[in-house]
């Protein structure tokens, strides 16, 4: 990629080290990403000979600012998780856990200490830290979680509360995208997101159904920035909203990689708390106009928080207090979409197009005209299994609901799932 003259001058003294690692500069077009980062993105790595590496990447352009190569760790590393700017946890092939303390400046990378803090038992094939106190590791398809209570943990007193979240986590890569949020790619090319709620309680969405099989390493500093290595090149991506379990807003930069080749590290790990996602100011639609999905969900939550009572004849105001809508199921969906009137389950499709249930995104609806009921889709719980969350104006007995169901089987708000069709509002952005 094209580095600025300032970056070129800064990197000049590192040319020998960078070339030995194979990190070369290539031309590329300009690209932009938006993430709230505390300086440049920090990525640590280990070479096949056990030497530690440190790279900085400019978050808004994807430019690699510099790469430093440090000393050998003194053991054969297997998995790595970056706790903070100068502390990395690394496991060995013998199953030991080490804390690696790092000293770095503009031109050198040194070790302040390599301390074995756990003797045996750490056999994870992948390990990540979410930047918010939780360390995750996978082994034999299990996802394990630990609580890290110190910046410089010394053993079980500071890395504890171990639980097994669940089985079925057979993943090719693993990265922490934020507080209890994980992204991962699979050998069949899917990009997945997970929200970990607790033991046997997690949400999973398919961000991309294909195209990620070539990624052999995945890192994230938070803020919706992802870095994936393919054939030795490091590519960068930006997810406009990393919390929405929706991959349609991920920006790719295929012609402007961090580097087209040279990333030969056996392990890569980003400082997970380097960047943060800052939600944009909520947009406001006009009645009957274009509306963003985030606003649809905000409007739905308002009625849920107010527990608007169900009635087929009563009306209630929306979040701005400017417009009123009938307080039944289809009136609720009409309100969430900010329509000009309260439609019925027989007429909701006049304002929407039918889509596949597999393509449902937050702010879409499920409508059963035969049963006379509609719900608002809020997000996937487990997209592979077909389970999802929804808001609804349920009935006079339950009023506003926030529940989960299966889109393909069983019932949704007591009505057969098979009778529902998925609808997307024509003016949703």
Coordinates of C-alpha atoms in Angstrom, one line a residue:
X1 CA 0.0 0.0 0.0
X2 CA 1.0 3.6 -0.4
X3 CA 2.6 5.0 2.8
X4 CA 2.8 8.7 3.4
X5 CA 6.1 10.5 3.2
X6 CA 6.1 10.9 7.0
X7 CA 5.5 7.2 7.5
X8 CA 8.2 6.4 5.0
X9 CA 10.7 8.5 6.9
X10 CA 9.7 7.0 10.2
X11 CA 10.0 3.5 8.7
X12 CA 13.3 4.1 7.0
X13 CA 15.4 2.9 9.9
X14 CA 13.3 -0.3 10.1
X15 CA 13.8 -1.3 6.5
X16 CA 16.3 -4.1 7.3
X17 CA 14.0 -5.6 9.9
X18 CA 10.9 -5.3 7.8
X19 CA 12.5 -6.8 4.7
X20 CA 13.8 -9.8 6.8
X21 CA 10.1 -10.3 7.7
X22 CA 9.1 -9.9 4.1
X23 CA 6.9 -6.8 4.8
X24 CA 7.1 -4.9 1.6
X25 CA 5.3 -1.7 0.5
X26 CA 3.0 -2.0 -2.5
X27 CA 0.9 0.7 -4.3
X28 CA -2.8 0.8 -3.5
X29 CA -5.8 3.1 -3.6
X30 CA -7.0 5.2 -0.8
X31 CA -9.4 3.7 1.7
X32 CA -11.1 5.0 4.8
X33 CA -12.5 3.4 7.9
X34 CA -14.0 4.9 11.0
X35 CA -13.1 3.6 14.5
X36 CA -12.3 5.4 17.8
X37 CA -8.7 4.2 18.4
X38 CA -6.2 5.2 21.0
X39 CA -3.4 5.8 18.5
X40 CA -2.3 3.2 16.0
X41 CA -3.4 -0.5 16.1
X42 CA -0.9 -2.8 17.9
X43 CA -0.4 -6.3 16.6
X44 CA 2.0 -8.8 18.2
X45 CA 3.2 -11.9 16.6
X46 CA 5.7 -14.8 16.7
X47 CA 7.9 -16.0 13.9
X48 CA 8.5 -19.7 13.3
X49 CA 11.9 -19.4 15.1
X50 CA 10.2 -18.1 18.3
X51 CA 11.1 -14.4 17.8
X52 CA 8.5 -11.8 18.9
X53 CA 7.2 -9.2 16.4
X54 CA 5.4 -5.9 16.9
X55 CA 3.6 -4.0 14.2
X56 CA 1.6 -0.8 14.1
X57 CA -1.2 -0.1 11.7
X58 CA -2.9 3.3 11.1
X59 CA -6.6 2.4 11.7
X60 CA -8.2 4.9 9.3
X61 CA -6.1 4.0 6.2
X62 CA -4.8 0.5 6.9
X63 CA -1.2 1.7 6.4
X64 CA 1.4 -0.3 8.3
X65 CA 3.5 2.3 10.2
X66 CA 6.3 0.0 11.3
X67 CA 7.3 -3.5 12.3
X68 CA 9.9 -4.4 14.9
X69 CA 11.4 -7.8 15.5
X70 CA 12.4 -8.8 19.0
X71 CA 14.2 -11.6 20.7
X72 CA 13.3 -15.3 21.0
X73 CA 10.8 -16.1 23.7
X74 CA 12.7 -19.1 24.8
X75 CA 9.9 -21.7 24.2
X76 CA 7.8 -22.9 21.4
X77 CA 4.6 -20.8 21.3
X78 CA 1.2 -22.3 20.6
X79 CA -1.5 -19.7 21.3
X80 CA -1.3 -16.0 22.1
X81 CA -3.6 -13.3 23.6
X82 CA -2.7 -9.6 24.0
X83 CA -3.8 -8.2 27.4
X84 CA -2.6 -4.7 26.9
X85 CA 0.1 -2.7 25.1
X86 CA 3.0 -4.3 27.0
X87 CA 1.6 -7.6 28.3
X88 CA 0.9 -10.7 26.2
X89 CA -0.1 -14.2 27.4
X90 CA 1.4 -17.0 25.4
X91 CA 1.0 -20.8 25.8
X92 CA 3.7 -23.3 24.9
X93 CA 3.4 -26.5 23.0
X94 CA 4.1 -28.2 26.4
X95 CA 0.9 -26.7 27.8
X96 CA 2.4 -24.0 30.0
X97 CA 1.2 -20.4 30.2
X98 CA 3.6 -17.5 30.1
X99 CA 3.3 -13.8 30.7
X100 CA 5.5 -11.9 28.3
X101 CA 6.3 -8.3 29.4
X102 CA 7.4 -6.1 26.6
X103 CA 9.4 -2.9 26.2
X104 CA 9.3 -1.1 22.9
X105 CA 10.1 2.3 21.4
X106 CA 10.2 3.6 17.9
X107 CA 13.2 1.5 16.8
X108 CA 13.5 -1.5 19.1
X109 CA 11.5 -4.3 20.6
X110 CA 12.8 -5.9 23.9
X111 CA 11.5 -8.2 26.6
X112 CA 11.2 -7.0 30.1
X113 CA 10.6 -10.5 31.3
X114 CA 9.1 -13.9 30.3
X115 CA 7.4 -15.5 33.3
X116 CA 5.8 -18.9 33.5
X117 CA 2.6 -18.3 35.5
X118 CA 1.0 -21.7 34.9
X119 CA 2.7 -25.1 34.8
X120 CA 0.8 -27.3 32.4
X121 CA -2.9 -27.7 31.4
X122 CA -3.0 -24.8 28.9
X123 CA -3.6 -26.8 25.7
X124 CA -5.8 -24.3 23.7
X125 CA -5.3 -24.2 20.0
X126 CA -6.5 -20.6 19.9
X127 CA -6.7 -17.9 22.6
X128 CA -8.0 -14.3 22.7
X129 CA -8.6 -11.6 25.3
X130 CA -11.7 -9.4 24.8
X131 CA -10.2 -6.2 26.4
X132 CA -12.9 -6.2 29.1
X133 CA -11.7 -8.9 31.5
X134 CA -12.4 -12.2 29.8
X135 CA -9.9 -14.6 28.3
X136 CA -11.2 -17.1 25.8
X137 CA -9.7 -20.3 24.5
X138 CA -10.8 -23.2 22.3
X139 CA -9.7 -26.8 22.4
X140 CA -11.4 -29.9 21.0
X141 CA -14.4 -27.7 20.0
X142 CA -15.0 -26.4 23.5
X143 CA -15.0 -22.6 24.3
X144 CA -13.4 -21.9 27.7
X145 CA -13.7 -18.6 29.5
X146 CA -11.5 -17.1 32.3
X147 CA -11.7 -13.9 34.3
X148 CA -8.5 -11.8 34.2
X149 CA -8.4 -9.5 37.2
X150 CA -4.9 -7.9 36.8
X151 CA -3.0 -6.2 34.0
X152 CA 0.0 -8.3 35.0
X153 CA -1.5 -11.6 36.2
X154 CA 0.8 -13.9 38.2
X155 CA -1.3 -17.1 38.2
X156 CA -4.6 -18.6 39.4
X157 CA -5.2 -15.7 41.8
X158 CA -5.5 -13.4 38.8
X159 CA -6.8 -15.7 36.1
X160 CA -9.7 -17.6 37.5
X161 CA -13.5 -18.3 37.5
X162 CA -12.9 -20.8 34.7
X163 CA -16.0 -22.1 32.9
X164 CA -16.7 -24.0 29.7
X165 CA -19.2 -22.0 27.7
X166 CA -20.2 -24.8 25.4
X167 CA -19.1 -27.3 22.8
X168 CA -19.4 -26.9 19.0
X169 CA -16.8 -24.2 18.6
X170 CA -14.9 -25.8 15.7
X171 CA -13.3 -22.7 14.3
X172 CA -10.4 -22.0 11.9
X173 CA -9.6 -18.6 13.4
X174 CA -10.7 -16.7 16.5
X175 CA -10.6 -13.0 17.5
X176 CA -12.1 -10.9 20.2
X177 CA -14.1 -8.0 18.8
X178 CA -15.2 -6.4 22.1
X179 CA -16.7 -7.1 25.5
X180 CA -17.7 -10.8 25.3
X181 CA -17.9 -10.5 21.5
X182 CA -16.0 -12.9 19.3
X183 CA -15.6 -13.2 15.6
X184 CA -14.3 -16.3 13.9
X185 CA -13.9 -17.9 10.5
X186 CA -14.5 -21.5 9.6
X187 CA -12.8 -23.9 7.1
X188 CA -15.9 -23.7 4.9
X189 CA -15.5 -20.0 4.4
X190 CA -18.1 -18.5 6.8
X191 CA -17.4 -15.5 9.0
X192 CA -19.3 -15.8 12.3
X193 CA -20.0 -13.4 15.2
X194 CA -20.7 -14.6 18.8
X195 CA -22.1 -12.7 21.8
X196 CA -21.2 -14.7 24.9
X197 CA -23.9 -14.3 27.6
X198 CA -22.9 -17.1 29.9
X199 CA -22.5 -20.9 30.2
X200 CA -24.6 -22.6 27.5
X201 CA -25.9 -19.1 26.6
X202 CA -24.6 -17.4 23.5
X203 CA -25.8 -15.8 20.3
X204 CA -24.3 -16.6 16.9
X205 CA -24.8 -14.9 13.5
X206 CA -23.4 -15.5 10.1
X207 CA -21.7 -12.3 9.0
X208 CA -20.6 -13.8 5.7
X209 CA -21.7 -17.2 4.3
X210 CA -18.6 -17.7 2.1
X211 CA -15.3 -16.1 1.1
X212 CA -13.3 -16.5 4.2
X213 CA -11.8 -20.0 3.8
X214 CA -8.4 -18.5 2.8
X215 CA -8.1 -16.6 6.0
X216 CA -5.6 -18.4 8.3
X217 CA -5.3 -15.8 11.0
X218 CA -7.8 -13.2 12.3
X219 CA -7.2 -10.3 14.7
X220 CA -9.3 -7.4 16.0
X221 CA -8.3 -4.4 18.0
X222 CA -12.0 -3.6 18.6
X223 CA -14.0 -0.8 17.1
X224 CA -15.2 -3.0 14.2
X225 CA -11.7 -3.3 12.7
X226 CA -10.7 -6.8 11.5
X227 CA -7.4 -8.0 10.1
X228 CA -7.3 -11.2 8.2
X229 CA -4.2 -12.9 6.8
X230 CA -4.5 -14.7 3.4
X231 CA -1.5 -16.2 1.5
X232 CA 0.8 -14.1 3.7
X233 CA -0.9 -10.9 2.9
X234 CA -2.7 -8.9 5.7
X235 CA -6.1 -7.5 4.7
X236 CA -8.2 -5.1 6.7
X237 CA -12.0 -4.7 7.1
X238 CA -14.3 -2.4 8.9
X239 CA -17.6 -3.3 10.3
X240 CA -19.8 -0.2 10.7
X241 CA -21.6 -1.7 13.6
X242 CA -19.9 -4.7 15.2
X243 CA -22.7 -5.1 17.6
X244 CA -25.6 -5.7 15.2
X245 CA -24.7 -9.3 14.2
X246 CA -25.0 -8.2 10.6
X247 CA -22.2 -8.5 8.0
X248 CA -23.8 -6.5 5.2
X249 CA -22.1 -3.3 6.5
X250 CA -18.5 -4.7 6.5
X251 CA -16.3 -2.7 4.2
X252 CA -13.5 -4.6 2.3
X253 CA -10.3 -3.2 1.0
X254 CA -9.0 -5.9 -1.4
X255 CA -6.9 -3.4 -3.5
X256 CA -5.5 -1.7 -0.5
X257 CA -4.2 -4.3 1.9
X258 CA -2.0 -3.6 4.9
X259 CA 0.6 -5.6 3.0
X260 CA 0.2 -7.9 0.0
X261 CA 2.7 -10.4 1.4
X262 CA 5.2 -11.0 4.1
X263 CA 3.1 -11.7 7.1
X264 CA 4.7 -15.0 8.0
X265 CA 4.2 -15.1 11.7
X266 CA 3.0 -18.3 13.2
X267 CA 0.8 -16.4 15.6
X268 CA -0.8 -12.9 15.4
X269 CA -2.7 -11.1 18.2
X270 CA -4.1 -7.6 18.4
X271 CA -4.5 -5.5 21.5
X272 CA -8.2 -5.9 21.8
X273 CA -8.9 -2.7 23.7
X274 CA -7.0 -0.5 21.2
X275 CA -10.2 0.7 19.5
X276 CA -13.8 1.2 20.5
X277 CA -17.1 1.3 18.7
X278 CA -18.8 4.6 19.2
X279 CA -22.5 4.4 18.0
X280 CA -23.4 7.3 15.7
X281 CA -26.1 9.8 16.8
X282 CA -29.4 8.1 16.1
X283 CA -30.9 9.3 12.8
X284 CA -34.5 10.5 12.8
X285 CA -36.8 9.6 10.0
X286 CA -40.0 11.4 8.8
X287 CA -43.3 9.6 8.7
X288 CA -43.4 7.4 5.6
X289 CA -39.7 8.2 4.7
X290 CA -36.5 6.3 4.7
X291 CA -35.5 4.9 8.1
X292 CA -32.4 3.2 9.4
X293 CA -32.5 -0.2 11.0
X294 CA -31.1 1.2 14.3
X295 CA -33.9 3.7 14.5
X296 CA -36.5 0.9 13.9
X297 CA -35.1 -1.0 16.8
X298 CA -35.0 2.1 19.0
X299 CA -38.6 2.9 18.2
X300 CA -39.6 -0.7 19.0
X301 CA -37.7 -0.7 22.3
X302 CA -39.6 2.5 23.3
X303 CA -42.9 0.7 23.2
X304 CA -41.4 -2.3 24.9
X305 CA -40.0 -0.2 27.7
X306 CA -43.3 1.6 28.1
X307 CA -45.1 -1.7 28.0
X308 CA -47.8 -0.3 25.7
X309 CA -51.0 -2.3 26.4
X310 CA -52.4 -4.4 23.6
X311 CA -55.6 -3.2 22.0
X312 CA -57.1 -3.4 18.5
X313 CA -58.9 -0.1 19.0
X314 CA -56.6 2.1 21.2
X315 CA -53.7 4.2 19.9
X316 CA -50.4 5.3 21.4
X317 CA -47.7 7.8 20.5
X318 CA -44.3 6.9 19.1
X319 CA -41.0 7.8 20.8
X320 CA -41.1 11.5 19.5
X321 CA -44.7 11.8 20.6
X322 CA -45.6 13.2 17.2
X323 CA -47.5 10.3 15.7
X324 CA -49.9 7.7 17.0
X325 CA -50.4 4.1 16.0
X326 CA -52.9 1.3 16.8
X327 CA -51.6 -0.8 19.7
X328 CA -51.9 -4.2 18.2
X329 CA -49.3 -6.4 16.5
X330 CA -49.4 -4.8 13.0
X331 CA -49.9 -1.3 14.5
X332 CA -46.7 -1.9 16.4
X333 CA -44.7 -2.9 13.3
X334 CA -46.2 0.1 11.5
X335 CA -45.0 2.3 14.4
X336 CA -41.5 0.8 14.3
X337 CA -41.2 1.4 10.6
X338 CA -42.6 4.9 11.0
X339 CA -45.4 4.4 8.5
X340 CA -48.0 7.0 7.7
X341 CA -50.8 4.8 9.1
X342 CA -51.4 1.6 11.0
X343 CA -51.5 -1.2 8.6
X344 CA -52.9 -4.7 9.3
X345 CA -51.5 -8.1 8.8
X346 CA -53.4 -8.2 5.6
X347 CA -51.8 -5.0 4.3
X348 CA -48.3 -4.9 5.7
X349 CA -46.9 -6.3 2.5
X350 CA -48.1 -3.2 0.7
X351 CA -45.2 -1.4 2.4
X352 CA -42.7 -4.3 2.2
X353 CA -41.2 -7.0 0.0
X354 CA -41.1 -10.6 0.9
X355 CA -37.6 -12.0 1.6
X356 CA -36.1 -15.3 2.6
X357 CA -36.2 -16.0 6.3
X358 CA -32.4 -16.7 6.1
X359 CA -31.9 -13.1 5.0
X360 CA -33.7 -11.5 8.0
X361 CA -31.9 -8.5 9.5
X362 CA -32.8 -6.4 12.6
X363 CA -35.8 -4.2 11.7
X364 CA -37.4 -6.7 9.3
X365 CA -40.7 -8.3 10.2
X366 CA -42.3 -11.8 10.3
X367 CA -46.0 -11.7 9.3
X368 CA -48.7 -14.3 9.4
X369 CA -51.7 -13.0 7.5
X370 CA -53.5 -16.3 8.0
X371 CA -53.1 -16.2 11.8
X372 CA -53.4 -12.5 12.0
X373 CA -50.1 -11.8 13.8
X374 CA -46.8 -10.0 13.1
X375 CA -43.6 -9.6 15.0
X376 CA -40.5 -7.4 14.5
X377 CA -37.2 -9.3 14.0
X378 CA -34.6 -8.0 16.5
X379 CA -31.6 -10.2 15.6
X380 CA -30.3 -13.8 15.4
X381 CA -29.7 -15.9 18.5
X382 CA -28.2 -18.7 16.5
X383 CA -28.6 -18.2 12.8
X384 CA -27.4 -21.7 11.9
X385 CA -30.2 -23.1 14.1
X386 CA -32.8 -20.6 13.0
X387 CA -33.4 -19.1 16.4
X388 CA -33.9 -15.4 16.7
X389 CA -35.1 -12.5 19.0
X390 CA -38.2 -10.5 18.3
X391 CA -40.3 -7.7 19.7
X392 CA -44.1 -8.0 19.5
X393 CA -47.3 -6.5 20.7
X394 CA -48.5 -9.9 21.7
X395 CA -52.0 -10.0 23.1
X396 CA -54.2 -8.5 25.8
X397 CA -52.7 -11.0 28.2
X398 CA -49.0 -10.3 27.5
X399 CA -48.9 -6.8 25.9
X400 CA -45.3 -6.0 24.8
X401 CA -42.9 -8.9 24.5
X402 CA -39.2 -9.5 23.8
X403 CA -38.7 -13.2 23.2
X404 CA -36.9 -15.8 21.1
X405 CA -38.2 -18.4 18.8
X406 CA -37.3 -20.5 15.7
X407 CA -38.0 -19.0 12.3
X408 CA -38.7 -22.4 10.8
X409 CA -40.3 -24.7 13.4
X410 CA -42.4 -24.5 16.5
X411 CA -44.4 -21.4 17.3
X412 CA -43.8 -17.7 17.2
X413 CA -46.0 -15.9 19.7
X414 CA -48.2 -19.0 19.9
X415 CA -48.7 -19.1 16.1
X416 CA -47.1 -21.8 13.8
X417 CA -43.7 -20.6 12.5
X418 CA -44.6 -22.2 9.1
X419 CA -47.4 -19.6 8.6
X420 CA -45.0 -16.6 8.8
X421 CA -43.3 -14.9 5.9
X422 CA -40.4 -12.5 6.2
X423 CA -41.0 -8.9 5.1
X424 CA -38.6 -6.0 4.6
X425 CA -39.9 -2.5 4.6
X426 CA -39.4 -0.9 1.2
X427 CA -37.8 2.2 2.6
X428 CA -35.5 0.7 5.2
X429 CA -31.8 1.7 4.9

